[in-house]
Coordinates of C-alpha atoms in Angstrom, one line a residue:
X108 CA -29.3 -68.5 34.4
X109 CA -26.6 -66.4 35.9
X110 CA -25.9 -63.3 33.9
X111 CA -22.8 -61.1 34.4
X112 CA -22.7 -57.7 32.8
X113 CA -19.4 -55.9 32.0
X114 CA -20.2 -52.3 30.9
X115 CA -17.3 -50.5 29.2
X116 CA -15.5 -47.8 31.2
X117 CA -17.1 -45.1 29.0
X118 CA -20.7 -46.3 29.5
X119 CA -23.2 -43.6 30.5
X120 CA -24.1 -43.8 34.2
X121 CA -27.8 -44.4 35.1
X122 CA -30.5 -46.9 35.5
X123 CA -30.8 -49.6 32.8
X124 CA -33.6 -52.1 32.0
X125 CA -32.4 -55.6 31.1
X126 CA -34.6 -57.4 28.6
X127 CA -34.1 -61.0 27.3
X128 CA -35.4 -61.9 23.8
X129 CA -36.4 -65.5 23.5
X130 CA -37.1 -67.4 20.2
X131 CA -38.8 -70.7 20.5
X132 CA -40.8 -72.8 18.0
X133 CA -40.9 -69.9 15.6
X134 CA -42.2 -67.4 18.2
X135 CA -40.2 -64.5 19.6
X136 CA -41.0 -62.7 22.7
X137 CA -39.3 -60.5 25.3
X138 CA -39.1 -60.9 29.0
X139 CA -37.9 -58.1 31.4
X140 CA -35.3 -59.6 33.8
X141 CA -35.1 -56.4 35.9
X142 CA -33.1 -53.3 36.0
X143 CA -29.5 -52.4 37.1
X144 CA -27.4 -49.3 37.6
X145 CA -24.2 -48.3 36.0
X146 CA -22.0 -45.9 38.0
X147 CA -18.5 -44.4 37.8
X148 CA -16.0 -46.9 39.1
X149 CA -12.9 -45.6 41.0
X150 CA -11.6 -49.2 41.3
X151 CA -11.3 -49.5 37.4
X152 CA -8.0 -48.2 36.0
X153 CA -9.7 -47.3 32.7
X154 CA -12.4 -45.1 34.4
X155 CA -11.8 -41.3 34.4
X156 CA -12.4 -41.3 38.2
X157 CA -9.9 -44.1 39.0
X158 CA -8.2 -43.7 42.3
X159 CA -5.3 -46.0 43.0
X160 CA -5.1 -45.7 46.8
X161 CA -7.5 -48.1 48.6
X162 CA -7.5 -46.1 51.8
X163 CA -8.5 -43.0 49.8
X164 CA -11.3 -44.9 48.0
X165 CA -12.6 -46.0 51.4
X166 CA -12.6 -42.4 52.7
X167 CA -13.8 -40.5 49.6
X168 CA -16.3 -43.0 48.2
X169 CA -17.4 -45.4 50.8
X170 CA -17.3 -43.4 54.1
X171 CA -20.7 -42.1 55.0
X172 CA -19.4 -40.1 58.0
X173 CA -18.0 -36.6 57.5
X174 CA -16.8 -33.6 59.5
X175 CA -17.5 -30.0 58.6
X176 CA -14.9 -27.4 59.8
X177 CA -16.2 -23.9 60.6
X178 CA -15.2 -21.0 62.9
X179 CA -12.3 -18.7 62.2
X180 CA -8.7 -19.5 61.3
X181 CA -7.5 -19.0 64.8
X182 CA -10.3 -21.0 66.3
X183 CA -11.4 -23.9 64.1
X184 CA -14.6 -25.7 65.2
X185 CA -16.0 -28.9 63.8
X186 CA -19.2 -30.8 63.7
X187 CA -20.1 -34.3 62.3
X188 CA -22.1 -34.7 59.1
X189 CA -23.9 -37.8 57.8
X190 CA -23.4 -38.1 54.0
X191 CA -25.7 -41.2 53.8
X192 CA -24.9 -42.0 50.1
X193 CA -25.9 -45.6 50.6
X194 CA -29.2 -44.9 52.3
X195 CA -32.4 -46.4 50.7
X196 CA -33.6 -44.3 47.8
X197 CA -30.6 -41.9 47.6
X198 CA -29.3 -43.3 44.3
X199 CA -32.7 -42.8 42.6
X200 CA -32.7 -39.2 44.0
X201 CA -29.2 -38.6 42.6
X202 CA -30.3 -39.8 39.1
X203 CA -33.4 -37.6 39.4
X204 CA -31.0 -34.7 39.9
X205 CA -29.3 -35.5 36.7
X206 CA -32.6 -35.7 34.9
X207 CA -33.8 -32.4 36.2
X208 CA -30.5 -30.7 35.4
X209 CA -30.0 -32.3 32.0
X210 CA -30.8 -29.1 30.1
X211 CA -27.9 -27.3 31.8
X212 CA -25.1 -27.0 29.2
X213 CA -26.8 -29.5 26.9
X214 CA -30.3 -28.2 26.0
X215 CA -31.6 -31.8 25.5
X216 CA -31.0 -35.1 27.2
X217 CA -32.3 -37.3 24.6
X218 CA -29.1 -39.2 23.9
X219 CA -27.7 -39.1 27.5
X220 CA -24.2 -38.9 25.8
X221 CA -22.8 -36.5 28.4
X222 CA -23.4 -38.9 31.3
X223 CA -20.2 -40.8 30.8
X224 CA -18.1 -37.7 31.4
X225 CA -17.6 -36.8 35.1
X226 CA -16.7 -33.2 34.1
X227 CA -20.2 -32.6 32.7
X228 CA -21.9 -34.7 35.4
X229 CA -20.2 -32.6 38.1
X230 CA -21.2 -29.4 36.4
X231 CA -24.9 -30.5 36.3
X232 CA -24.8 -31.5 40.0
X233 CA -23.0 -28.3 40.9
X234 CA -25.7 -26.2 39.1
X235 CA -28.6 -28.2 40.6
X236 CA -27.5 -27.8 44.3
X237 CA -28.4 -24.2 44.8
X238 CA -28.9 -22.4 41.5
X239 CA -31.7 -19.9 41.2
X240 CA -33.9 -22.3 39.2
X241 CA -37.2 -23.5 40.5
X242 CA -35.9 -27.1 40.8
X243 CA -32.6 -26.5 42.7
X244 CA -32.1 -28.6 45.8
X245 CA -31.7 -25.9 48.4
X246 CA -32.0 -22.2 48.8
X247 CA -29.8 -19.8 50.8
X248 CA -31.8 -17.3 52.9
X249 CA -31.7 -13.7 51.8
X250 CA -30.5 -11.2 54.4
X251 CA -30.1 -14.0 57.0
X252 CA -33.9 -14.3 57.1
X253 CA -35.0 -18.0 57.5
X254 CA -38.3 -17.7 59.3
X255 CA -40.1 -19.4 56.4
X256 CA -37.9 -22.5 56.5
X257 CA -35.4 -24.6 58.5
X258 CA -32.5 -22.9 60.2
X259 CA -29.4 -23.5 57.9
X260 CA -27.2 -24.8 60.8
X261 CA -29.8 -27.2 62.2
X262 CA -29.2 -30.0 59.5
X263 CA -27.1 -33.0 60.6
X264 CA -26.8 -34.7 57.2
X265 CA -27.6 -34.7 53.5
X266 CA -30.3 -37.4 53.5
X267 CA -33.2 -35.4 54.9
X268 CA -32.4 -32.5 52.5
X269 CA -32.4 -34.8 49.5
X270 CA -35.5 -36.6 50.6
X271 CA -37.4 -33.4 51.3
X272 CA -36.5 -32.1 47.8
X273 CA -37.6 -35.3 46.1
X274 CA -40.8 -35.9 48.1
X275 CA -41.7 -32.2 47.7
X276 CA -42.0 -32.3 44.0
X277 CA -38.3 -31.3 43.4
X278 CA -38.9 -27.9 44.9
X279 CA -36.0 -26.1 46.7
X280 CA -35.5 -26.9 50.4
X281 CA -35.4 -23.9 52.7
X282 CA -32.7 -23.3 53.9
X283 CA -29.0 -24.2 53.6
X284 CA -25.6 -22.6 53.9
X285 CA -22.2 -23.2 52.2
X286 CA -21.4 -26.2 54.5
X287 CA -24.7 -28.0 53.8
X288 CA -24.5 -27.3 50.1
X289 CA -21.0 -28.7 49.7
X290 CA -21.9 -31.7 51.8
X291 CA -25.0 -32.5 49.8
X292 CA -22.9 -32.3 46.7
X293 CA -20.4 -34.6 48.2
X294 CA -23.2 -37.1 48.9
X295 CA -24.4 -37.0 45.4
X296 CA -20.9 -37.3 43.9
X297 CA -19.9 -40.2 46.1
X298 CA -23.2 -42.0 45.4
X299 CA -22.5 -41.7 41.6
X300 CA -19.0 -43.2 42.2
X301 CA -17.0 -40.0 42.0
X302 CA -14.5 -39.6 44.9
X303 CA -15.3 -36.4 46.7
X304 CA -14.6 -34.4 49.9
X305 CA -15.6 -31.1 51.5
X306 CA -13.0 -28.4 51.9
X307 CA -13.1 -25.3 54.2
X308 CA -11.3 -22.1 53.2
X309 CA -10.7 -19.6 56.0
X310 CA -10.8 -15.9 55.2
X311 CA -12.7 -16.2 51.9
X312 CA -13.0 -13.0 49.9
X313 CA -16.2 -12.2 48.0
X314 CA -15.5 -9.1 45.9
X315 CA -17.5 -7.7 42.9
X316 CA -15.3 -4.9 41.6
X317 CA -11.8 -6.1 42.1
X318 CA -11.2 -9.8 41.8
X319 CA -7.8 -9.8 43.5
X320 CA -8.6 -7.6 46.5
X321 CA -11.4 -7.4 49.1
X322 CA -12.2 -4.2 51.1
X323 CA -13.7 -3.7 54.6
X324 CA -14.9 -0.3 55.7
X325 CA -15.0 0.9 59.3
X326 CA -16.2 4.1 61.0
X327 CA -14.2 5.9 63.7
X328 CA -15.8 3.8 66.4
X329 CA -14.5 0.6 64.8
X330 CA -17.9 -0.5 63.6
X331 CA -17.7 -2.6 60.4
X332 CA -19.9 -1.0 57.8
X333 CA -21.8 -3.0 55.2
X334 CA -20.1 -2.5 51.8
X335 CA -20.2 -4.2 48.5
X336 CA -17.4 -6.6 49.4
X337 CA -17.6 -9.4 52.0
X338 CA -14.8 -11.2 53.8
X339 CA -16.4 -14.6 54.7
X340 CA -14.9 -16.0 57.9
X341 CA -15.0 -19.4 56.3
X342 CA -16.4 -21.0 53.1
X343 CA -17.0 -24.6 52.2
X344 CA -16.8 -26.1 48.7
X345 CA -16.4 -29.6 47.2
X346 CA -13.4 -31.3 45.6
X347 CA -13.9 -34.3 43.3
X348 CA -11.3 -36.6 41.8
X349 CA -11.3 -37.2 38.0
X350 CA -9.1 -37.2 35.0
X351 CA -9.9 -34.2 32.8
X352 CA -10.1 -35.4 29.2
X353 CA -10.8 -31.8 28.2
X354 CA -7.4 -30.9 29.7
X355 CA -5.7 -34.0 28.2
X356 CA -5.1 -35.3 31.7
X357 CA -4.2 -39.0 31.7
X358 CA -4.4 -39.4 35.5
X359 CA -7.0 -38.3 38.1
X360 CA -6.5 -35.2 40.2
X361 CA -8.6 -33.0 42.5
X362 CA -11.0 -30.6 40.9
X363 CA -12.6 -27.8 42.8
X364 CA -16.4 -27.4 42.6
X365 CA -18.3 -24.6 44.5
X366 CA -22.1 -25.1 44.6
X367 CA -22.7 -21.9 46.5
X368 CA -23.9 -19.2 44.1
X369 CA -21.8 -16.1 44.5
X370 CA -21.9 -12.7 42.9
X371 CA -19.3 -12.5 40.1
X372 CA -20.3 -9.2 38.4
X373 CA -22.4 -11.1 35.8
X374 CA -25.0 -12.5 38.2
X375 CA -24.9 -15.3 40.7
X376 CA -23.4 -18.5 39.5
X377 CA -21.5 -21.6 40.8
X378 CA -17.9 -22.3 40.0
X379 CA -16.0 -25.3 38.6
X380 CA -14.8 -27.8 37.9
X381 CA -11.4 -26.1 38.3
X382 CA -8.2 -28.1 38.5
X383 CA -6.7 -27.4 41.9
X384 CA -3.1 -27.5 40.5
X385 CA -4.0 -24.8 37.9
X386 CA -5.0 -22.6 40.8
X387 CA -1.7 -23.0 42.5
X388 CA 0.3 -22.4 39.3
X389 CA -1.8 -19.4 38.3
X390 CA -2.7 -21.1 34.9
X391 CA -6.1 -19.5 34.7
X392 CA -6.7 -20.0 31.0
X393 CA -6.9 -23.7 31.4
X394 CA -10.2 -24.0 33.2
X395 CA -13.7 -23.0 34.1
X396 CA -13.8 -20.1 36.5
X397 CA -10.0 -20.3 37.1
X398 CA -9.6 -16.6 37.9
X399 CA -12.5 -16.7 40.4
X400 CA -11.0 -19.6 42.2
X401 CA -7.5 -18.1 42.2
X402 CA -8.8 -14.9 43.7
X403 CA -10.6 -16.8 46.5
X404 CA -7.3 -18.0 47.9
X405 CA -5.0 -15.1 46.9
X406 CA -6.8 -11.8 47.2
X407 CA -5.3 -8.9 49.2
X408 CA -7.1 -7.3 52.1
X409 CA -7.6 -3.6 52.1
X410 CA -9.1 -1.8 55.2
X411 CA -10.6 1.7 55.0
X412 CA -11.7 4.3 57.6
X413 CA -14.9 6.1 56.5
X414 CA -15.1 9.6 58.1
X415 CA -18.1 11.9 58.3
X416 CA -17.2 13.8 55.2
X417 CA -17.5 10.6 53.2
X418 CA -13.7 10.6 52.8
X419 CA -12.1 7.1 53.0
X420 CA -8.5 6.6 54.2
X421 CA -6.4 3.5 54.7
X422 CA -5.4 2.7 58.2
X423 CA -2.3 0.9 59.5
X424 CA -2.9 -2.7 60.3
X425 CA -1.3 -6.2 60.0
X426 CA -3.8 -8.0 57.7
X427 CA -3.7 -11.7 57.1
X428 CA -3.9 -12.9 53.5
X429 CA -7.1 -14.4 52.2
X430 CA -7.2 -18.1 51.8
X431 CA -4.6 -18.4 54.5
X432 CA -5.7 -21.9 55.5
X433 CA -7.6 -24.7 53.6
X434 CA -8.5 -27.9 55.4
X435 CA -10.4 -31.1 54.9
X436 CA -11.0 -34.3 56.9
X437 CA -8.0 -36.6 57.0
X438 CA -8.1 -40.1 55.5
X439 CA -9.2 -42.6 58.2
X440 CA -9.0 -40.1 61.0
X441 CA -11.2 -37.6 62.8
X442 CA -8.5 -34.9 62.5
X443 CA -8.2 -32.4 59.8
X444 CA -5.6 -32.3 57.0
X445 CA -4.1 -28.9 56.0
X446 CA -4.2 -28.8 52.1
X447 CA -3.3 -25.1 51.7
X448 CA -0.1 -26.0 49.8
X449 CA -2.2 -27.8 47.2
X450 CA -3.8 -24.4 46.3
X451 CA -0.9 -22.0 46.8
X452 CA 2.8 -22.1 47.3
X453 CA 4.3 -20.8 50.6
X454 CA 3.5 -17.1 50.9
X455 CA 6.5 -15.0 49.8
X456 CA 8.3 -17.8 48.0
X457 CA 9.5 -17.4 44.5
X458 CA 7.1 -19.9 43.1
X459 CA 4.2 -18.1 44.9
X460 CA 5.2 -14.8 43.4
X461 CA 5.6 -16.3 39.9
X462 CA 2.2 -17.9 40.0
X463 CA 0.7 -14.6 41.3
X464 CA 2.3 -12.5 38.5
X465 CA 1.1 -15.1 35.9
X466 CA -2.4 -14.9 37.2
X467 CA -2.4 -11.1 37.6
X468 CA -1.6 -10.6 33.9
X469 CA -4.5 -12.8 32.9
X470 CA -7.0 -11.2 35.2
X471 CA -5.9 -7.6 34.4
X472 CA -5.3 -7.5 30.6
X473 CA -3.7 -4.0 30.9
X474 CA -0.7 -5.7 32.6
X475 CA -0.3 -8.5 30.2
X476 CA 3.1 -7.2 29.1
X477 CA 4.1 -5.6 32.4
X478 CA 7.2 -6.5 34.2
X479 CA 7.2 -8.2 37.6
X480 CA 8.5 -5.1 39.3
X481 CA 5.7 -3.0 37.7
X482 CA 3.1 -5.4 39.1
X483 CA 4.7 -5.4 42.5
X484 CA 4.6 -1.6 42.6
X485 CA 0.9 -1.6 41.7
X486 CA 0.2 -4.2 44.5
X487 CA 2.2 -2.2 47.0
X488 CA 0.2 0.9 46.3
X489 CA -3.1 -0.9 47.1
X490 CA -2.0 -2.4 50.5
X491 CA -2.5 -0.9 53.9
X492 CA 0.7 0.3 55.7
X493 CA 1.9 -2.0 58.5
X494 CA 1.5 -1.1 62.1
X495 CA 5.3 -1.3 62.6
X496 CA 5.7 1.5 60.0
X497 CA 4.0 3.8 62.5
X498 CA 6.2 2.7 65.4
X499 CA 3.5 0.6 67.2
X500 CA 2.8 -3.1 67.4
X501 CA -0.6 -4.3 68.6
X502 CA -2.5 -7.5 68.9
X503 CA -5.6 -8.9 70.7
X504 CA -4.9 -12.2 72.4
X505 CA -7.6 -14.5 73.9
X506 CA -7.4 -15.2 77.6
X507 CA -10.1 -17.8 77.6
X508 CA -12.1 -20.0 75.2
X509 CA -15.6 -18.7 75.8
X510 CA -18.8 -20.7 75.7
X511 CA -22.4 -19.5 75.6
X512 CA -23.1 -17.8 78.9
X513 CA -19.4 -17.0 79.7
X514 CA -17.7 -13.6 79.6
X515 CA -15.1 -13.0 76.8
X516 CA -11.7 -12.3 78.2
X517 CA -8.9 -10.7 76.1
X518 CA -5.5 -9.1 76.5
X519 CA -4.7 -6.1 74.4
X520 CA -1.0 -6.0 73.8
X521 CA 0.7 -2.8 72.7
X522 CA 4.4 -2.2 72.1
X523 CA 6.1 1.2 71.4
X524 CA 8.9 0.5 68.9
X525 CA 10.3 4.1 69.1
X526 CA 12.5 5.8 71.7
X527 CA 10.0 8.4 72.5
X528 CA 6.7 8.7 74.5
X529 CA 3.4 8.1 72.7
X530 CA -0.1 9.0 73.8
X531 CA -2.9 7.6 71.7
X532 CA -6.7 7.7 72.0
X533 CA -8.5 4.5 70.9
X534 CA -12.1 3.6 70.3
X535 CA -12.9 0.0 71.1
X536 CA -16.1 -1.9 70.0
X537 CA -17.5 -5.3 69.6
X538 CA -19.9 -6.4 66.8
X539 CA -21.7 -9.6 65.7
X540 CA -20.5 -10.9 62.3
X541 CA -22.1 -13.6 60.3
X542 CA -19.9 -16.4 58.9
X543 CA -20.4 -14.8 55.4
X544 CA -19.0 -11.5 56.6
X545 CA -22.2 -9.5 57.0
X546 CA -21.9 -7.0 59.9
X547 CA -24.7 -7.2 62.4
X548 CA -25.4 -5.4 65.7
X549 CA -22.7 -3.3 67.4
X550 CA -23.3 -4.0 71.1
X551 CA -20.3 -2.6 72.9
X552 CA -18.3 0.7 72.6
X553 CA -15.6 2.2 74.8
X554 CA -12.9 4.9 74.5
X555 CA -9.5 4.7 76.2
X556 CA -6.4 6.7 76.2
X557 CA -3.1 4.8 76.2
X558 CA 0.3 6.3 77.2
X559 CA 3.4 4.3 76.2
X560 CA 6.9 5.2 77.3
X561 CA 9.9 4.6 75.1
X562 CA 10.1 0.9 74.0
X563 CA 7.4 0.1 76.5
X564 CA 5.2 -3.0 76.2
X565 CA 1.7 -2.8 77.8
X566 CA -0.9 -5.4 78.4
X567 CA -4.5 -4.2 78.9
X568 CA -7.2 -6.7 80.0
X569 CA -10.5 -6.4 78.3
X570 CA -13.8 -8.1 79.4
X571 CA -17.0 -8.4 77.4
X572 CA -19.7 -9.8 79.6
X573 CA -22.3 -12.3 78.4
X574 CA -25.0 -9.8 79.4
X575 CA -23.7 -7.5 76.6
X576 CA -23.4 -10.0 73.7
X577 CA -25.9 -12.6 74.7
X578 CA -29.0 -10.9 73.4
X579 CA -27.4 -10.3 70.0
X580 CA -25.5 -13.5 69.2
X581 CA -28.4 -15.8 68.0
X582 CA -27.2 -18.3 65.4
X583 CA -24.2 -16.2 64.5
X584 CA -21.6 -17.3 67.1
X585 CA -18.9 -15.0 65.8
X586 CA -18.1 -11.5 67.1
X587 CA -15.5 -9.0 66.0
X588 CA -13.6 -6.9 68.5
X589 CA -11.8 -3.8 67.1
X590 CA -9.5 -1.2 68.5
X591 CA -9.0 1.8 66.2
X592 CA -7.1 5.0 67.0
X593 CA -8.8 8.4 66.8
X594 CA -8.1 10.1 63.5
X595 CA -7.4 13.4 65.2
X596 CA -4.3 11.9 66.8
X597 CA -2.6 11.5 63.4
X598 CA -2.3 8.3 61.4
X599 CA -5.0 5.7 62.1
X600 CA -4.0 2.4 63.7
X601 CA -6.3 -0.6 63.8
X602 CA -6.2 -4.1 65.3
X603 CA -9.0 -6.6 65.4
X604 CA -9.9 -10.1 66.4
X605 CA -12.6 -12.5 65.4
X606 CA -13.9 -14.5 68.3
X607 CA -16.0 -17.7 68.2
X608 CA -18.4 -18.4 71.0
X609 CA -18.7 -22.2 71.5
X610 CA -22.1 -23.8 71.8
X611 CA -22.7 -25.9 74.9
X612 CA -22.1 -29.6 74.1
X613 CA -24.7 -32.3 73.7
X614 CA -23.5 -35.6 75.2
X615 CA -24.5 -38.8 73.3
X616 CA -23.9 -42.1 75.1
X617 CA -24.9 -45.5 73.7
X618 CA -26.1 -47.8 76.4
X619 CA -25.7 -50.9 74.4
X620 CA -23.7 -52.1 71.4
X621 CA -25.7 -51.6 68.2
X622 CA -26.6 -54.9 66.5
X623 CA -28.6 -55.5 63.3
X624 CA -32.3 -55.6 63.9
X625 CA -31.8 -55.7 67.7
X626 CA -33.3 -52.8 69.8
X627 CA -30.7 -50.5 71.2
X628 CA -30.9 -47.5 73.5
X629 CA -28.9 -44.3 73.9
X630 CA -28.8 -41.5 76.5
X631 CA -28.8 -37.9 75.2
X632 CA -27.9 -35.2 77.9
X633 CA -27.6 -31.5 77.9
X634 CA -27.1 -28.8 80.5
X635 CA -28.3 -25.2 80.2
X636 CA -25.2 -23.2 81.1
X637 CA -26.9 -19.8 80.9
X638 CA -28.2 -17.7 83.9
X639 CA -31.6 -17.6 82.2
X640 CA -34.2 -20.0 80.8
X641 CA -33.6 -21.6 77.4
X642 CA -37.0 -21.6 75.6
X643 CA -38.3 -23.7 72.7
X644 CA -35.6 -26.4 73.0
X645 CA -35.8 -29.0 70.3
X646 CA -33.4 -31.9 69.9
X647 CA -32.9 -33.4 66.4
X648 CA -31.4 -36.9 66.2
X649 CA -30.0 -38.6 63.1
X650 CA -28.1 -41.9 62.9
X651 CA -26.4 -43.6 60.0
X652 CA -28.0 -47.0 59.8
X653 CA -29.9 -46.3 63.1
X654 CA -32.9 -44.0 62.1
X655 CA -34.5 -44.1 58.7
X656 CA -35.8 -40.6 59.4
X657 CA -34.6 -37.9 61.7
X658 CA -36.1 -38.0 65.2
X659 CA -37.3 -34.7 66.8
X660 CA -37.7 -34.4 70.6
X661 CA -39.4 -31.3 72.1
X662 CA -37.6 -30.4 75.4
X663 CA -39.7 -27.3 76.0
X664 CA -38.0 -24.8 78.4
X665 CA -34.8 -25.6 80.3
X666 CA -34.2 -23.5 83.5
X667 CA -30.7 -22.2 84.3
X668 CA -28.2 -25.0 85.0
X669 CA -31.0 -27.6 84.4
X670 CA -29.8 -30.9 83.2
X671 CA -32.0 -32.6 80.5
X672 CA -31.6 -36.3 79.9
X673 CA -33.5 -38.3 77.3
X674 CA -33.5 -42.0 76.5
X675 CA -34.1 -42.9 72.9
X676 CA -34.7 -46.4 71.5
X677 CA -34.0 -47.5 68.0
X678 CA -33.3 -50.6 65.9
X679 CA -30.3 -50.6 63.6
X680 CA -31.6 -51.6 60.1
X681 CA -28.4 -52.2 58.3
X682 CA -24.8 -53.2 58.9
X683 CA -21.9 -50.7 58.9
X684 CA -20.3 -48.1 61.1
X685 CA -22.9 -46.4 63.2
X686 CA -22.9 -42.8 64.5
X687 CA -25.7 -41.0 66.3
X688 CA -25.8 -37.2 65.7
X689 CA -27.6 -34.8 68.0
X690 CA -28.3 -31.1 67.3
X691 CA -30.0 -28.8 69.9
X692 CA -31.9 -25.7 68.8
X693 CA -33.6 -23.1 71.0
X694 CA -34.6 -19.4 71.0
X695 CA -30.9 -18.5 71.6
X696 CA -29.3 -20.5 68.8

């Protein structure tokens, strides 16, 4: 007997058991024919996750290969990620996540009625990724301390994280970061049939006191001090495609979901789903956490100089707006797609201003009846003065693209905009900054006096040697270089530059074409570029359809300029597009 099952589009997702009742000769008995799974269906026009573009369905539902974008807005880096939503056992793990998170929002899961609504399903998954419950999937290290777990940046894919959580009695996996959290959520959502993608936002504000501004505090040497606010260099979250019945949407659209728990003034919590279009329009009353998501792409930057008498003053600078660039992997391509205009209109445009005023009135009730000009005056009073207002233009320009082991070369460009001589004393410094904006060690300081003639443009070369920054960089491959004028010379001028130090590449070369159930070999090579030994070198390999479990290779110690080559053999166990991912860790990173 061939049995076809046509579940309705509003059926609850999950695992079902199919029984057949047979009556024969006056006797009735049941036979279990097996079980089957019901998932959301983006190919069905009646389903709330319906997506009408086949290329988009292939990218956002079927593609197991992803790319995470990191770095800073002027130097975007990328690394591959294995979502693995079709690996053995992942679907059962995803349903287990729904079981464990069922009490969130609902108290009881006896009727499973919420499981046909992608909004509630996404909220449960979002909550389960990294909430502070004992059953969350991952934990984020406190104070960048991850000695009791796995380095957050060493993961290559979602599958080992989900398997470790499931096999470990549903205890949190130590540790993750925003990129791995958003990627794990993307895996779960795609596995359940909800189109999803990972988005990276550069210059991401995390402010507790003022939801539309973020502050950074510096001392007179240029050192970034640890304050309440943090300006993340980048932050990853998830977007999922669905029609929001709670918002009376008849067609699907992107909804923003952030599984990273952030401080909001009422404790740590995750955000979303938030309709992306409502963020752009400033319609914050429509949605969950709308004002938080709006502030994350529209906050203003305020820089302060803290002096010895505990007095804080604003300095002159040319700050970039927060949320200045949002990107995601392009459909069917290895390149990124800039989706900034989906979140905000062009900066300075009339639509951008109207959306901002609309949001400002909702976030600050005291301005609910204020005119646009009143709000504009309030905003202007909070901003830092521009460098050009003081008659000076400055910027730091990279002269090279440094890799581990190489010196950092910069050009400090200064221009006198006035017809008179200027003599200024500057303090320069360099400091390690984590991706989440936490200031670390200050490893370089210098003072210099600059004399500029009328309308003169001067270029000053700067060099920061590897011997200075190498001992401090560790896993945090971002440094901040600052030039700030001495307060005794009058108004304070500041220019800064975030610099990414590229990690040395790991070369992966397939020596034969992968074929199903046929042994295949690959060559993994790496060269130590440092003028010192690299200790405790460990290579982690993961391959979609190639390895059922990650492979770890202990390389020991690599001498300076030593080339390490490793041949690995594997047998592809399923059809599909294959990609071998390699990640090298050592005492340096």
